[in-house]
Tab-separated table of C-alpha atoms in Angstrom:
chain	number	residue	atom	x	y	z
A	274	MET	CA	-182.396	61.352	-111.267
A	275	LYS	CA	-179.162	62.045	-109.408
A	276	TYR	CA	-180.773	64.786	-107.357
A	277	LEU	CA	-183.347	62.324	-106.037
A	278	ALA	CA	-180.670	59.861	-105.040
A	279	LEU	CA	-178.745	62.622	-103.300
A	280	VAL	CA	-181.734	63.972	-101.383
A	281	PHE	CA	-183.186	60.673	-100.243
A	282	GLY	CA	-180.000	58.657	-100.160
A	283	LEU	CA	-178.586	61.023	-97.560
A	284	ILE	CA	-181.771	60.756	-95.506
A	285	SER	CA	-181.589	56.977	-95.725
A	286	VAL	CA	-178.036	56.828	-94.413
A	287	ILE	CA	-178.865	59.138	-91.529
A	288	GLY	CA	-182.071	57.325	-90.640
A	289	PHE	CA	-180.551	53.857	-90.889
A	290	THR	CA	-178.456	54.278	-87.776
A	291	GLN	CA	-181.369	55.607	-85.710
A	292	SER	CA	-183.880	52.794	-86.157
A	293	LYS	CA	-186.119	52.130	-83.162
A	294	LYS	CA	-187.191	48.539	-82.482
A	295	GLY	CA	-190.679	47.663	-81.332
A	296	MET	CA	-192.675	50.350	-83.185
A	297	VAL	CA	-195.914	48.705	-84.386
A	298	PRO	CA	-197.372	49.982	-87.690
A	299	LYS	CA	-200.799	51.622	-87.667
A	300	THR	CA	-203.840	49.914	-89.199
A	301	TYR	CA	-206.975	51.246	-90.885
A	302	VAL	CA	-210.031	49.488	-92.304
A	303	ALA	CA	-211.096	51.141	-95.574
A	304	TYR	CA	-214.700	50.294	-96.413
A	305	LYS	CA	-216.213	49.868	-99.846
A	306	THR	CA	-218.538	52.644	-100.924
A	307	ILE	CA	-221.541	51.967	-103.124
A	308	ASP	CA	-222.173	55.683	-103.632
A	309	LYS	CA	-220.322	57.812	-106.148
A	310	ILE	CA	-217.540	59.954	-104.697
A	311	VAL	CA	-217.227	63.401	-106.247
A	312	VAL	CA	-213.596	64.485	-105.947
A	313	ASP	CA	-213.980	68.163	-105.088
A	314	GLY	CA	-211.813	68.589	-101.989
A	315	ASP	CA	-214.849	68.425	-99.705
A	316	ASP	CA	-216.094	65.786	-97.294
A	317	SER	CA	-219.765	66.402	-98.111
A	318	ASP	CA	-220.275	63.044	-99.859
A	319	ALA	CA	-222.441	60.907	-97.607
A	320	SER	CA	-219.979	58.009	-97.651
A	321	TRP	CA	-217.302	60.071	-95.884
A	322	SER	CA	-219.623	60.657	-92.923
A	323	LYS	CA	-219.946	56.889	-92.410
A	324	VAL	CA	-216.253	56.203	-91.782
A	325	ASP	CA	-213.868	57.249	-89.042
A	326	TRP	CA	-210.889	59.533	-89.163
A	327	SER	CA	-207.531	57.923	-88.617
A	328	ASP	CA	-205.452	58.508	-85.541
A	329	ALA	CA	-203.851	61.940	-85.525
A	330	PHE	CA	-200.475	62.092	-87.231
A	331	ILE	CA	-197.307	61.938	-85.135
A	332	ASP	CA	-193.797	63.123	-85.950
A	333	ILE	CA	-191.927	60.699	-88.204
A	334	GLU	CA	-189.797	59.281	-85.368
A	335	GLY	CA	-192.906	58.619	-83.288
A	336	VAL	CA	-191.880	60.867	-80.428
A	337	GLN	CA	-193.306	64.377	-80.596
A	338	LYS	CA	-196.857	65.587	-81.098
A	339	PRO	CA	-197.054	67.852	-84.178
A	340	LYS	CA	-197.933	71.497	-83.817
A	341	TYR	CA	-200.894	71.143	-86.189
A	342	ASN	CA	-203.346	68.259	-86.487
A	343	THR	CA	-203.577	65.954	-89.509
A	344	GLN	CA	-205.967	63.030	-90.096
A	345	VAL	CA	-207.131	60.908	-93.013
A	346	LYS	CA	-210.140	58.871	-94.085
A	347	MET	CA	-210.155	56.153	-96.738
A	348	LEU	CA	-212.738	54.451	-98.939
A	349	TRP	CA	-212.676	52.309	-102.071
A	350	ASP	CA	-214.802	50.966	-104.890
A	351	GLU	CA	-214.106	48.722	-107.861
A	352	THR	CA	-212.418	51.599	-109.706
A	353	ASN	CA	-210.611	53.809	-107.197
A	354	TYR	CA	-208.855	54.097	-103.867
A	355	TYR	CA	-210.164	57.266	-102.174
A	356	ILE	CA	-208.190	59.311	-99.642
A	357	LEU	CA	-209.392	62.353	-97.717
A	358	ALA	CA	-206.823	64.351	-95.756
A	359	LYS	CA	-207.667	67.140	-93.311
A	360	MET	CA	-204.792	69.426	-92.280
A	361	GLN	CA	-204.882	72.164	-89.681
A	362	GLU	CA	-202.754	75.068	-90.913
A	363	PRO	CA	-202.996	78.768	-89.938
A	364	HIS	CA	-200.928	79.813	-92.968
A	365	VAL	CA	-201.870	77.952	-96.143
A	366	TRP	CA	-199.331	78.735	-98.838
A	367	ALA	CA	-197.799	77.182	-101.946
A	368	ASN	CA	-195.914	78.427	-105.008
A	369	LEU	CA	-194.909	75.328	-106.995
A	370	LYS	CA	-197.109	74.913	-110.062
A	371	GLN	CA	-195.166	72.577	-112.361
A	372	ARG	CA	-196.021	68.888	-112.250
A	373	ASP	CA	-193.264	66.546	-111.060
A	374	THR	CA	-191.180	69.280	-109.501
A	375	ILE	CA	-189.949	68.635	-105.937
A	376	ILE	CA	-193.250	69.354	-104.230
A	377	PHE	CA	-191.967	68.871	-100.668
A	378	TYR	CA	-190.169	72.209	-101.026
A	379	ASN	CA	-193.684	73.475	-100.240
A	380	ASN	CA	-195.880	72.267	-97.415
A	381	ASP	CA	-197.451	69.144	-98.875
A	382	PHE	CA	-199.321	65.878	-98.326
A	383	GLU	CA	-197.698	62.611	-99.409
A	384	VAL	CA	-198.982	59.097	-100.113
A	385	PHE	CA	-196.764	55.985	-100.170
A	386	ILE	CA	-198.119	52.661	-101.439
A	387	ASP	CA	-196.534	49.196	-101.681
A	388	PRO	CA	-199.279	46.871	-102.976
A	389	ASP	CA	-197.561	43.512	-102.415
A	390	GLY	CA	-195.519	44.461	-99.348
A	391	ASP	CA	-192.140	43.249	-100.585
A	392	THR	CA	-190.615	46.790	-100.234
A	393	PHE	CA	-189.796	46.894	-103.979
A	394	ASN	CA	-191.790	48.497	-106.810
A	395	TYR	CA	-193.686	51.039	-104.764
A	396	TYR	CA	-195.327	54.384	-105.460
A	397	GLU	CA	-195.159	57.906	-104.106
A	398	LEU	CA	-197.546	60.831	-104.577
A	399	GLU	CA	-197.060	64.387	-103.311
A	400	ILE	CA	-199.571	67.245	-103.599
A	401	ASN	CA	-199.408	70.845	-102.353
A	402	ALA	CA	-202.157	73.362	-101.607
A	403	LEU	CA	-202.179	74.460	-105.261
A	404	ASN	CA	-203.084	70.864	-106.156
A	405	THR	CA	-199.755	70.479	-107.948
A	406	VAL	CA	-198.819	66.803	-108.280
A	407	TRP	CA	-195.542	64.901	-108.087
A	408	ASP	CA	-196.016	61.178	-108.708
A	409	LEU	CA	-193.183	58.698	-109.057
A	410	PHE	CA	-192.406	54.995	-109.135
A	411	LEU	CA	-189.492	53.461	-107.228
A	412	SER	CA	-188.142	50.037	-108.113
A	413	LYS	CA	-186.505	49.696	-104.698
A	414	PRO	CA	-185.808	51.766	-101.558
A	415	TYR	CA	-183.124	54.462	-101.648
A	416	ARG	CA	-180.949	52.437	-99.257
A	417	GLU	CA	-180.034	50.208	-102.227
A	418	ASN	CA	-177.410	51.897	-104.396
A	419	ASP	CA	-178.656	50.529	-107.738
A	420	LEU	CA	-182.035	52.184	-107.383
A	421	VAL	CA	-184.242	53.162	-110.289
A	422	VAL	CA	-186.636	56.098	-109.884
A	423	LEU	CA	-189.137	56.809	-112.634
A	424	ASN	CA	-189.968	60.473	-112.172
A	425	ASP	CA	-191.834	60.643	-115.493
A	426	TRP	CA	-194.272	57.906	-114.416
A	427	ASN	CA	-197.777	59.308	-113.976
A	428	ILE	CA	-200.863	57.970	-112.222
A	429	THR	CA	-203.156	57.729	-115.222
A	430	GLY	CA	-206.669	58.775	-114.233
A	431	LEU	CA	-205.617	60.422	-110.956
A	432	GLN	CA	-208.171	62.825	-109.515
A	433	SER	CA	-207.336	65.311	-106.774
A	434	ALA	CA	-208.873	68.497	-105.421
A	435	VAL	CA	-208.050	70.956	-102.653
A	436	LYS	CA	-210.434	73.016	-100.533
A	437	ILE	CA	-208.958	75.747	-98.349
A	438	SER	CA	-210.590	76.983	-95.173
A	439	GLY	CA	-209.166	80.476	-95.440
A	440	THR	CA	-207.230	82.148	-98.235
A	441	LEU	CA	-204.249	80.781	-100.110
A	442	ASN	CA	-200.996	82.786	-99.981
A	443	ASN	CA	-202.470	85.621	-97.913
A	444	PRO	CA	-200.231	86.441	-94.923
A	445	ASN	CA	-202.698	89.056	-93.654
A	446	ASP	CA	-205.182	86.563	-92.204
A	447	THR	CA	-205.238	83.344	-90.216
A	448	ASP	CA	-206.521	80.209	-91.940
A	449	GLU	CA	-208.087	77.068	-90.495
A	450	GLY	CA	-206.336	74.704	-92.878
A	451	TRP	CA	-206.877	72.730	-96.052
A	452	MET	CA	-208.542	69.512	-97.150
A	453	LEU	CA	-207.282	67.265	-99.930
A	454	GLU	CA	-209.389	64.619	-101.671
A	455	ILE	CA	-207.758	62.010	-103.911
A	456	ALA	CA	-208.989	59.191	-106.142
A	457	ILE	CA	-206.297	56.779	-107.351
A	458	PRO	CA	-207.400	54.222	-109.971
A	459	TRP	CA	-206.433	50.643	-109.144
A	460	ALA	CA	-205.498	50.317	-112.813
A	461	ALA	CA	-202.563	52.680	-112.271
A	462	TYR	CA	-200.909	49.946	-110.192
A	463	GLN	CA	-201.540	47.018	-112.533
A	464	LYS	CA	-198.423	44.942	-113.300
A	465	SER	CA	-199.936	43.547	-116.499
A	466	TYR	CA	-202.747	44.473	-118.866
A	467	GLY	CA	-206.140	43.620	-117.443
A	468	GLU	CA	-204.804	42.388	-114.093
A	469	ASP	CA	-207.482	42.332	-111.403
A	470	ASN	CA	-205.461	43.964	-108.638
A	471	VAL	CA	-208.329	45.333	-106.546
A	472	PRO	CA	-207.404	44.271	-102.968
A	473	ARG	CA	-210.860	43.081	-101.902
A	474	ASP	CA	-210.686	41.878	-98.290
A	475	ASN	CA	-206.924	42.165	-98.387
A	476	PHE	CA	-204.346	44.690	-97.198
A	477	TRP	CA	-201.744	46.939	-98.795
A	478	ARG	CA	-198.797	48.605	-97.073
A	479	VAL	CA	-199.488	52.347	-97.026
A	480	ASN	CA	-198.237	55.447	-95.280
A	481	PHE	CA	-198.957	59.154	-95.364
A	482	SER	CA	-196.647	62.050	-94.646
A	483	ARG	CA	-197.175	65.746	-94.225
A	484	VAL	CA	-194.208	68.039	-94.777
A	485	ASN	CA	-194.457	71.373	-92.995
A	486	TRP	CA	-191.899	74.198	-93.099
A	487	GLN	CA	-191.284	77.171	-90.872
A	488	HIS	CA	-191.744	80.279	-92.964
A	489	ASP	CA	-190.930	83.954	-93.290
A	490	ILE	CA	-192.952	86.592	-95.072
A	491	ILE	CA	-190.768	88.538	-97.497
A	492	ASN	CA	-192.248	91.269	-99.685
A	493	GLY	CA	-195.703	89.991	-98.866
A	494	LYS	CA	-194.945	86.390	-99.874
A	495	TYR	CA	-194.353	83.195	-97.941
A	496	GLU	CA	-190.869	81.706	-98.108
A	497	ARG	CA	-189.171	78.849	-96.298
A	498	LYS	CA	-187.359	80.143	-93.230
A	499	LYS	CA	-183.538	80.300	-93.228
A	500	ASP	CA	-181.036	80.361	-90.394
A	501	ALA	CA	-178.410	83.046	-89.799
A	502	ALA	CA	-176.095	81.334	-92.317
A	503	GLY	CA	-178.727	81.454	-95.048
A	504	LYS	CA	-179.573	77.750	-94.994
A	505	PHE	CA	-183.156	76.534	-94.945
A	506	LEU	CA	-184.297	75.306	-91.564
A	507	PRO	CA	-185.204	71.598	-91.572
A	508	GLU	CA	-188.788	70.672	-92.326
A	509	TYR	CA	-191.175	68.916	-89.993
A	510	ASN	CA	-192.269	65.443	-91.073
A	511	TRP	CA	-195.613	64.367	-89.644
A	512	VAL	CA	-196.862	60.899	-90.535
A	513	TRP	CA	-199.750	58.516	-90.001
A	514	SER	CA	-197.664	55.468	-89.067
A	515	PRO	CA	-194.359	56.430	-87.426
A	516	GLN	CA	-191.140	55.253	-89.059
A	517	GLY	CA	-188.849	55.520	-86.045
A	518	VAL	CA	-186.311	57.258	-88.295
A	519	ILE	CA	-186.302	60.382	-90.452
A	520	ASN	CA	-186.838	58.389	-93.627
A	521	MET	CA	-190.116	57.510	-95.329
A	522	HIS	CA	-188.364	55.082	-97.662
A	523	GLU	CA	-188.383	52.065	-95.377
A	524	PRO	CA	-191.598	50.468	-96.686
A	525	GLU	CA	-191.453	47.580	-94.228
A	526	LYS	CA	-192.457	50.073	-91.519
A	527	TRP	CA	-195.510	51.498	-93.266
A	528	GLY	CA	-199.045	51.010	-92.010
A	529	TYR	CA	-201.603	48.399	-93.044
A	530	VAL	CA	-204.744	49.427	-94.918
A	531	TYR	CA	-207.315	46.636	-95.127
A	532	PHE	CA	-209.903	47.030	-97.884
A	533	SER	CA	-213.079	45.536	-96.468
A	534	SER	CA	-216.118	44.618	-98.556
A	535	LYS	CA	-218.146	43.930	-95.416
A	536	GLU	CA	-221.263	46.069	-95.040
A	537	GLY	CA	-221.024	46.339	-91.269
A	538	LYS	CA	-218.064	47.062	-89.040
A	539	ASP	CA	-214.992	44.969	-89.752
A	540	ILE	CA	-211.882	44.237	-87.695
A	541	PHE	CA	-208.380	43.816	-89.084
A	542	THR	CA	-205.547	42.236	-87.142
A	543	ILE	CA	-202.007	42.293	-88.495
A	544	PRO	CA	-201.224	38.724	-89.625
A	545	GLN	CA	-198.622	36.918	-87.555
A	546	ASP	CA	-196.549	36.195	-90.663
A	547	GLU	CA	-196.097	39.957	-90.995
A	548	LYS	CA	-194.485	39.918	-87.561
A	549	VAL	CA	-192.139	37.219	-88.841
A	550	LYS	CA	-191.176	39.595	-91.649
A	551	TRP	CA	-190.467	42.351	-89.108
A	552	GLU	CA	-187.975	40.101	-87.361
A	553	LEU	CA	-186.289	39.201	-90.651
A	554	TYR	CA	-185.921	42.918	-91.340
A	555	THR	CA	-184.236	43.327	-87.986
A	556	LEU	CA	-181.685	40.721	-89.089
A	557	TYR	CA	-181.377	42.403	-92.508
A	558	ARG	CA	-180.502	45.717	-90.858
A	559	ALA	CA	-178.021	43.951	-88.568
A	560	GLN	CA	-176.399	42.443	-91.658
A	561	LYS	CA	-176.189	45.913	-93.213
A	562	ARG	CA	-174.368	47.208	-90.147
A	563	TYR	CA	-172.087	44.170	-90.059
A	564	TYR	CA	-171.143	44.665	-93.709
A	565	GLN	CA	-170.455	48.380	-93.208
A	566	LYS	CA	-168.078	47.524	-90.366
A	567	ASN	CA	-166.382	44.402	-91.785
A	568	ASN	CA	-166.813	44.738	-95.565
A	569	THR	CA	-168.239	41.221	-95.681
A	570	TRP	CA	-171.534	39.561	-94.769
A	571	ALA	CA	-171.826	37.706	-91.490
A	572	LYS	CA	-171.607	33.936	-91.974
A	573	SER	CA	-173.605	33.124	-88.846
A	574	LEU	CA	-176.796	34.526	-87.347
A	575	GLU	CA	-175.121	34.407	-83.922
A	576	LEU	CA	-173.015	37.333	-85.122
A	577	LEU	CA	-176.196	39.333	-85.727
A	578	SER	CA	-178.501	38.363	-82.878
A	579	LYS	CA	-177.602	36.900	-79.501
A	580	SER	CA	-181.138	36.453	-78.159
A	581	PRO	CA	-183.871	33.982	-79.201
A	582	ILE	CA	-186.497	35.470	-81.530
A	583	VAL	CA	-189.933	35.024	-79.987
A	584	ILE	CA	-193.189	36.110	-81.680
A	585	ASP	CA	-196.497	35.735	-79.834
A	586	GLY	CA	-194.983	32.994	-77.674
A	587	LYS	CA	-193.467	31.109	-80.613
A	588	THR	CA	-189.698	30.902	-81.112
A	589	ILE	CA	-188.573	31.169	-84.712
A	590	LYS	CA	-185.250	29.811	-85.932
A	591	PRO	CA	-184.109	31.549	-89.127
A	592	VAL	CA	-181.492	30.019	-91.388
A	593	LEU	CA	-178.745	32.117	-93.015
A	594	GLU	CA	-177.335	31.022	-96.383
A	595	ASN	CA	-174.437	32.939	-97.903
A	596	TYR	CA	-173.738	33.212	-101.612
A	597	LYS	CA	-171.080	34.826	-103.749
A	598	THR	CA	-173.320	37.812	-104.470
A	599	GLY	CA	-175.210	38.048	-101.185
A	600	TYR	CA	-177.307	35.983	-98.790
A	601	THR	CA	-180.799	34.871	-97.839
A	602	ILE	CA	-182.363	34.497	-94.417
A	603	SER	CA	-185.285	32.070	-94.344
A	604	VAL	CA	-187.626	30.767	-91.690
A	605	LYS	CA	-190.641	28.481	-91.604
A	606	SER	CA	-193.477	30.401	-90.015
A	607	PRO	CA	-194.863	28.595	-86.952
A	608	PHE	CA	-198.216	30.259	-87.700
A	609	SER	CA	-198.798	29.373	-91.365
A	610	ASN	CA	-196.019	26.840	-92.117
A	611	LYS	CA	-195.025	29.038	-95.063
A	612	ILE	CA	-191.360	29.704	-95.794
A	613	VAL	CA	-190.534	33.409	-95.446
A	614	THR	CA	-187.281	34.529	-97.093
A	615	ILE	CA	-185.489	37.875	-97.260
A	616	LYS	CA	-182.560	38.695	-99.566
A	617	GLU	CA	-179.494	40.863	-99.061
A	618	ASP	CA	-181.290	43.777	-100.776
A	619	GLY	CA	-184.231	43.607	-98.347
A	620	ARG	CA	-186.681	42.078	-100.781
A	621	PHE	CA	-188.923	39.177	-99.878
A	622	LEU	CA	-188.947	36.170	-102.164
A	623	LYS	CA	-192.372	34.950	-103.139
């Protein structure tokens, strides 16, 4: 797995120094469907017509509007989490056919899921226009050096299908785009046998990314475009919930998907304790920078933040505790009275 660490570890280092404060994650209410969803790459199932498309994707840093539009819809039932992605694309092409190869070397659609929101033990799924799948499990974000990536982990029972509005791999015409329909069994994310992990009236941290490359047509085939020195031009990264950095592997910035069992319209508001977590992550990143500069952890929060931390009119007062192997930053939430704690590796303690 060294190649994965190299690819994403480099992105993580670059993105870490560019973080933008104040970017609020997107939210989406996924409704329960009582009708069967046929996974065929089409939105003709009646249940899809009853729910809204997400906001249009933005570039990963949250700045530029993408050249082509991307939106998603979501549904769920007691068995599966359903995702429908619609991607505008005048040139639909793909050539990777082997499962678990590096699918983002083609234009692709990507799903990132962290069920418990602690930024550890999360899942990634990438699919191209040939419906070739790359699914993997990550024990922790790439920013932690002792990462474990399980590339041979598979989503048992995964269903996916692609429908192309146009013709695949034909440079002689102009396409409208492609649609991808996915059904992910809840059971694939169980931590123990028989666990009831269906998030009824609860939220998971989720994000979606679309990788899009500039291309050339060589001998009648699509290929990623290269510069004058023969190096591939960088890809575009278009996402549902912007990261603020060129790095999808900061799960604390992902969006919130609320799985509603309500028959009528439902409203989801990000819990205030989640905002407390955001502020602890700000301190965590400040500690990372402090350590990189001084080769030791800061012993006082005053070295990391000079201003009071105010959330929805409430001032929080975190406490830093240093240990031989790291540190914790804890705070009692003024909203729930729960103790929220983050470790030196960015993981929340339950």
